[in-house]
Short mmCIF file of C-alpha atoms in Angstrom, two decimals:
data_model
loop_
_atom_site.label_atom_id
_atom_site.label_comp_id
_atom_site.label_asym_id
_atom_site.label_seq_id
_atom_site.Cartn_x
_atom_site.Cartn_y
_atom_site.Cartn_z
CA MET A 20 153.64 148.53 -149.48
CA LYS A 21 156.82 147.83 -151.32
CA ILE A 22 156.33 145.33 -154.09
CA ARG A 23 159.78 143.66 -155.54
CA ASN A 24 159.58 142.95 -159.30
CA ILE A 25 161.45 139.74 -159.95
CA ILE A 26 160.28 139.05 -163.79
CA PRO A 27 158.92 142.38 -165.10
CA ALA A 28 156.69 142.13 -168.44
CA ALA A 29 159.22 143.41 -170.58
CA SER A 30 161.68 140.59 -169.64
CA LEU A 31 158.82 137.86 -170.05
CA LEU A 32 158.15 139.01 -173.48
CA CYS A 33 161.76 139.55 -174.65
CA ALA A 34 162.33 135.95 -173.55
CA LEU A 35 159.39 134.84 -175.44
CA SER A 36 160.51 136.40 -178.62
CA ALA A 37 164.11 134.85 -178.18
CA THR A 38 162.87 131.59 -177.44
CA CYS A 39 160.22 131.09 -180.17
CA ALA A 40 160.41 131.14 -184.02
CA ALA A 41 157.95 134.15 -184.10
CA ASP A 42 158.00 137.08 -181.94
CA LYS A 43 154.21 137.84 -182.33
CA ILE A 44 152.14 138.26 -178.99
CA ASP A 45 148.72 137.44 -178.95
CA ASP A 46 146.07 139.09 -176.60
CA PRO A 47 146.41 137.68 -173.04
CA LEU A 48 143.21 135.99 -172.89
CA GLY A 49 144.89 132.56 -172.59
CA LEU A 50 144.16 131.50 -169.06
CA SER A 51 141.29 128.98 -168.49
CA THR A 52 140.73 128.18 -164.72
CA HIS A 53 139.66 124.52 -164.01
CA SER A 54 139.55 124.87 -160.30
CA VAL A 55 140.80 127.11 -157.28
CA TYR A 56 141.90 125.77 -153.70
CA SER A 57 142.68 127.44 -150.40
CA ASN A 58 143.36 126.41 -146.90
CA THR A 59 144.11 127.98 -143.79
CA SER A 60 144.85 126.22 -140.34
CA PHE A 61 146.00 126.66 -136.87
CA VAL A 62 146.27 123.72 -134.46
CA THR A 63 142.83 122.31 -134.57
CA LEU A 64 141.16 125.09 -136.77
CA TYR A 65 140.78 124.53 -140.21
CA ASP A 66 138.95 126.29 -143.13
CA THR A 67 139.39 124.65 -146.52
CA GLN A 68 137.52 125.22 -149.68
CA THR A 69 137.57 124.15 -153.30
CA LEU A 70 135.85 125.65 -156.27
CA GLU A 71 135.61 123.55 -159.55
CA TYR A 72 134.42 124.42 -162.91
CA GLU A 73 132.83 121.81 -165.35
CA ALA A 74 133.72 124.01 -167.99
CA PRO A 75 136.62 125.88 -167.23
CA SER A 76 136.31 129.47 -166.55
CA SER A 77 137.78 132.30 -168.54
CA GLU A 78 136.74 134.98 -165.96
CA SER A 79 138.66 136.27 -163.00
CA GLN A 80 138.61 134.13 -160.15
CA ARG A 81 138.98 134.42 -156.48
CA LEU A 82 139.01 132.24 -153.55
CA SER A 83 140.27 132.60 -150.00
CA THR A 84 140.00 130.85 -146.37
CA MET A 85 140.27 132.47 -142.94
CA VAL A 86 140.54 131.08 -139.16
CA GLY A 87 140.19 133.31 -136.23
CA ALA A 88 138.60 136.72 -135.53
CA THR A 89 140.40 139.28 -133.87
CA TYR A 90 143.64 137.09 -134.00
CA CYS A 91 143.44 135.45 -137.49
CA ALA A 92 145.13 134.32 -140.67
CA ARG A 93 143.89 134.13 -144.10
CA THR A 94 144.99 132.94 -147.44
CA GLY A 95 143.80 133.24 -150.81
CA VAL A 96 144.31 132.80 -154.81
CA THR A 97 143.13 135.13 -157.67
CA ALA A 98 143.52 134.18 -161.24
CA ARG A 99 142.82 137.23 -163.37
CA MET A 100 143.14 138.31 -166.89
CA GLU A 101 145.30 141.43 -167.18
CA SER A 102 144.64 144.28 -169.71
CA GLU A 103 145.33 143.63 -173.23
CA LYS A 104 147.98 146.39 -173.02
CA SER A 105 149.83 144.47 -170.65
CA ARG A 106 149.77 140.97 -172.69
CA ILE A 107 150.04 139.16 -169.13
CA ASP A 108 147.61 136.99 -167.22
CA THR A 109 148.66 136.86 -163.56
CA VAL A 110 147.87 134.57 -160.64
CA VAL A 111 148.20 136.16 -157.15
CA PHE A 112 148.51 134.37 -154.01
CA ASP A 113 148.09 136.32 -150.74
CA TRP A 114 148.63 135.79 -146.82
CA CYS A 115 148.02 137.70 -143.89
CA ASN A 116 148.54 136.81 -140.33
CA ARG A 117 147.23 139.04 -137.69
CA GLU A 118 149.04 137.36 -134.48
CA LEU A 119 147.73 133.99 -134.64
CA PHE A 120 150.70 132.71 -133.04
CA SER A 121 151.85 130.67 -129.89
CA PRO A 122 155.25 131.22 -128.09
CA TYR A 123 155.28 127.35 -128.05
CA GLY A 124 156.48 127.19 -131.72
CA LEU A 125 152.93 127.12 -133.14
CA SER A 126 151.68 129.38 -135.87
CA ALA A 127 149.04 129.31 -138.79
CA TYR A 128 149.74 127.72 -141.99
CA GLY A 129 148.29 128.25 -145.19
CA SER A 130 148.10 126.77 -148.75
CA SER A 131 146.33 127.68 -152.03
CA SER A 132 146.45 126.70 -155.63
CA VAL A 133 144.97 127.01 -159.19
CA ASP A 134 144.44 124.41 -161.72
CA PHE A 135 144.58 125.90 -165.23
CA SER A 136 145.18 125.44 -168.81
CA VAL A 137 146.60 127.80 -171.36
CA HIS A 138 145.12 128.45 -174.88
CA ASP A 139 148.68 129.31 -176.53
CA ASP A 140 152.20 128.67 -175.71
CA ALA A 141 153.28 130.80 -172.76
CA MET A 142 156.16 131.54 -170.61
CA ILE A 143 155.56 131.56 -166.78
CA GLY A 144 157.67 132.91 -163.93
CA LEU A 145 157.42 134.74 -160.67
CA GLY A 146 156.58 138.43 -161.29
CA PHE A 147 156.72 140.11 -158.11
CA ILE A 148 156.96 139.40 -154.30
CA PRO A 149 156.13 141.67 -151.53
CA ASP A 150 158.50 143.35 -149.03
CA THR A 151 159.58 140.34 -147.21
CA SER A 152 160.66 142.38 -144.28
CA LEU A 153 156.79 142.55 -143.46
CA LEU A 154 157.11 138.75 -142.86
CA ALA A 155 158.28 136.98 -139.62
CA GLY A 156 161.70 135.69 -140.18
CA ASN A 157 160.90 132.11 -139.36
CA ALA A 158 158.22 132.02 -142.05
CA ASP A 159 158.89 129.84 -145.18
CA TRP A 160 156.94 130.49 -148.41
CA SER A 161 157.15 128.46 -151.39
CA ILE A 162 155.52 128.54 -154.97
CA SER A 163 155.67 125.22 -157.15
CA LEU A 164 154.51 124.52 -160.63
CA SER A 165 153.29 120.92 -161.68
CA ASP A 166 151.64 119.38 -164.71
CA ALA A 167 148.25 117.56 -165.16
CA ASP A 168 149.61 114.56 -163.61
CA GLY A 169 150.99 116.13 -160.50
CA ALA A 170 154.71 115.63 -161.57
CA LEU A 171 156.66 118.81 -160.34
CA ILE A 172 158.05 121.09 -163.17
CA GLY A 173 160.02 123.37 -161.07
CA THR A 174 159.77 125.99 -158.27
CA LEU A 175 158.65 129.62 -158.77
CA ASP A 176 161.03 131.66 -156.52
CA GLU A 177 163.52 134.69 -156.41
CA GLY A 178 166.14 133.99 -159.03
CA ALA A 179 164.34 130.86 -160.53
CA ASP A 180 164.30 130.56 -164.38
CA ALA A 181 160.90 131.23 -166.19
CA TYR A 182 159.54 127.84 -167.57
CA LEU A 183 157.51 127.30 -170.99
CA LEU A 184 153.81 125.97 -171.25
CA GLU A 185 152.31 124.05 -174.03
CA ALA A 186 149.29 125.53 -175.73
CA GLY A 187 146.43 123.15 -174.59
CA GLY A 188 148.44 121.90 -171.61
CA SER A 189 146.97 121.82 -168.14
CA TYR A 190 148.95 122.54 -165.27
CA SER A 191 148.84 123.48 -161.31
CA ILE A 192 150.47 126.30 -159.50
CA GLU A 193 150.46 125.89 -155.56
CA PHE A 194 151.45 128.45 -152.99
CA SER A 195 152.65 127.24 -149.36
CA MET A 196 153.09 129.33 -146.13
CA GLU A 197 154.56 127.52 -143.07
CA GLY A 198 156.97 127.77 -140.14
CA SER A 199 157.08 128.36 -136.51
CA ASP A 200 156.23 132.10 -136.89
CA THR A 201 154.12 133.26 -140.08
CA ARG A 202 153.02 136.64 -138.69
CA THR A 203 152.80 139.73 -141.03
CA LEU A 204 153.88 143.03 -139.52
CA ASP A 205 150.85 145.12 -138.23
CA GLY A 206 148.61 142.24 -140.00
CA ALA A 207 149.64 143.22 -143.30
CA THR A 208 148.42 141.17 -146.42
CA LEU A 209 151.36 140.26 -148.70
CA GLU A 210 150.93 139.17 -152.40
CA TRP A 211 153.04 137.06 -154.76
CA GLY A 212 152.49 137.21 -158.30
CA VAL A 213 152.72 134.54 -160.93
CA GLN A 214 152.99 135.84 -164.48
CA MET A 215 152.22 134.29 -167.96
CA ALA A 216 152.90 135.97 -171.21
CA TYR A 217 151.60 134.38 -174.51
CA ALA A 218 153.13 133.68 -178.06
CA SER A 219 151.54 132.33 -181.19
CA SER A 220 154.52 130.30 -182.21
CA PRO A 221 155.19 126.68 -180.91
CA ALA A 222 157.35 126.43 -177.96
CA VAL A 223 159.07 123.39 -176.50
CA VAL A 224 157.93 122.58 -172.92
CA PRO A 225 160.58 121.39 -170.17
CA GLY A 226 160.49 117.74 -169.10
CA ALA A 227 157.87 117.48 -166.08
CA GLY A 228 159.71 114.77 -164.09
CA GLY A 229 160.41 115.18 -160.63
CA LEU A 230 158.41 114.69 -157.19
CA ALA A 231 154.55 114.47 -157.20
CA LEU A 232 152.92 117.19 -155.27
CA CYS A 233 150.50 115.72 -152.79
CA LEU A 234 147.89 117.92 -151.73
CA GLY A 235 145.76 116.55 -148.82
CA PHE A 236 144.48 118.73 -145.63
CA GLY A 237 142.00 117.40 -143.01
CA GLY A 238 139.42 119.61 -140.73
CA ARG A 239 136.69 121.39 -141.87
CA ARG A 240 135.85 121.33 -145.46
CA ARG A 241 133.35 123.09 -147.67
CA ARG A 242 133.27 122.10 -151.37
CA ARG A 243 131.37 123.83 -154.15
CA ARG A 244 131.04 122.97 -157.80
CA ILE A 245 130.08 125.52 -160.44
#
C-alpha cells in the first residue's frame, strides 16, 4: 500500500529545534494514554467501545469497532511509542469498508479518538496518510486536535501546520470518516498517522480557542475501565 508522508520525522525535529530555546531531543516516552474511543455505524447498526485508564497508560494501546460480517466496516485507533532511535510517538487511525454501502446514499461511518497527555513539550502534526485513491471519492475524513476542555486547537490535515503541546497538558485527537460512500478499494485498510516529537526546552502553546468538539453516539455501547 502506498503511504504518503506529510511531515517526516526529520521535519518535525528540525521545527522543534528552530522553535525551542534548546535543540536537545529527549527519548520519545512522552505519551500517556488516558482513554481510547471507537465507534462504527451503518444505518441502525452500531458498535461503540471506550477504554479508560484510572492511571494513564504509558504502554501501546489499541481499540477498534466493527459492524457487519462479509460486508463490513471497521475503524480503530492505536497509540504507540516508537523506537528511541525515531524519537517520535505515533497515534494511528485506521479505516476499512468492505462493501457496506447502499445505492440510496447510505454508507458506513466511523469515529475514533484518544485522550492523552505529554510529559515534555512536543510538536504534533500529521505524519502520513494512505494512498487516498483507495478511498471512494465521496468519503470525507478529518482529524482534529482539542484541549482538555474540548476546545478545538486545530485540524491535522494535508498541508496543515504542526502544533506545539505543553508539557503536562492533556489533549484529544479525533478521527472521523463520513460521506455518502466510504468504501475502500478491495476492502483495503487505510491508515493515518499523527506524530509527536519531544523537546526538553519550554515551548509556547498556541491559543486553544475555537469550536468545542461534541462527541456523542447512540446504539450498542460497551464500556470498560482499566
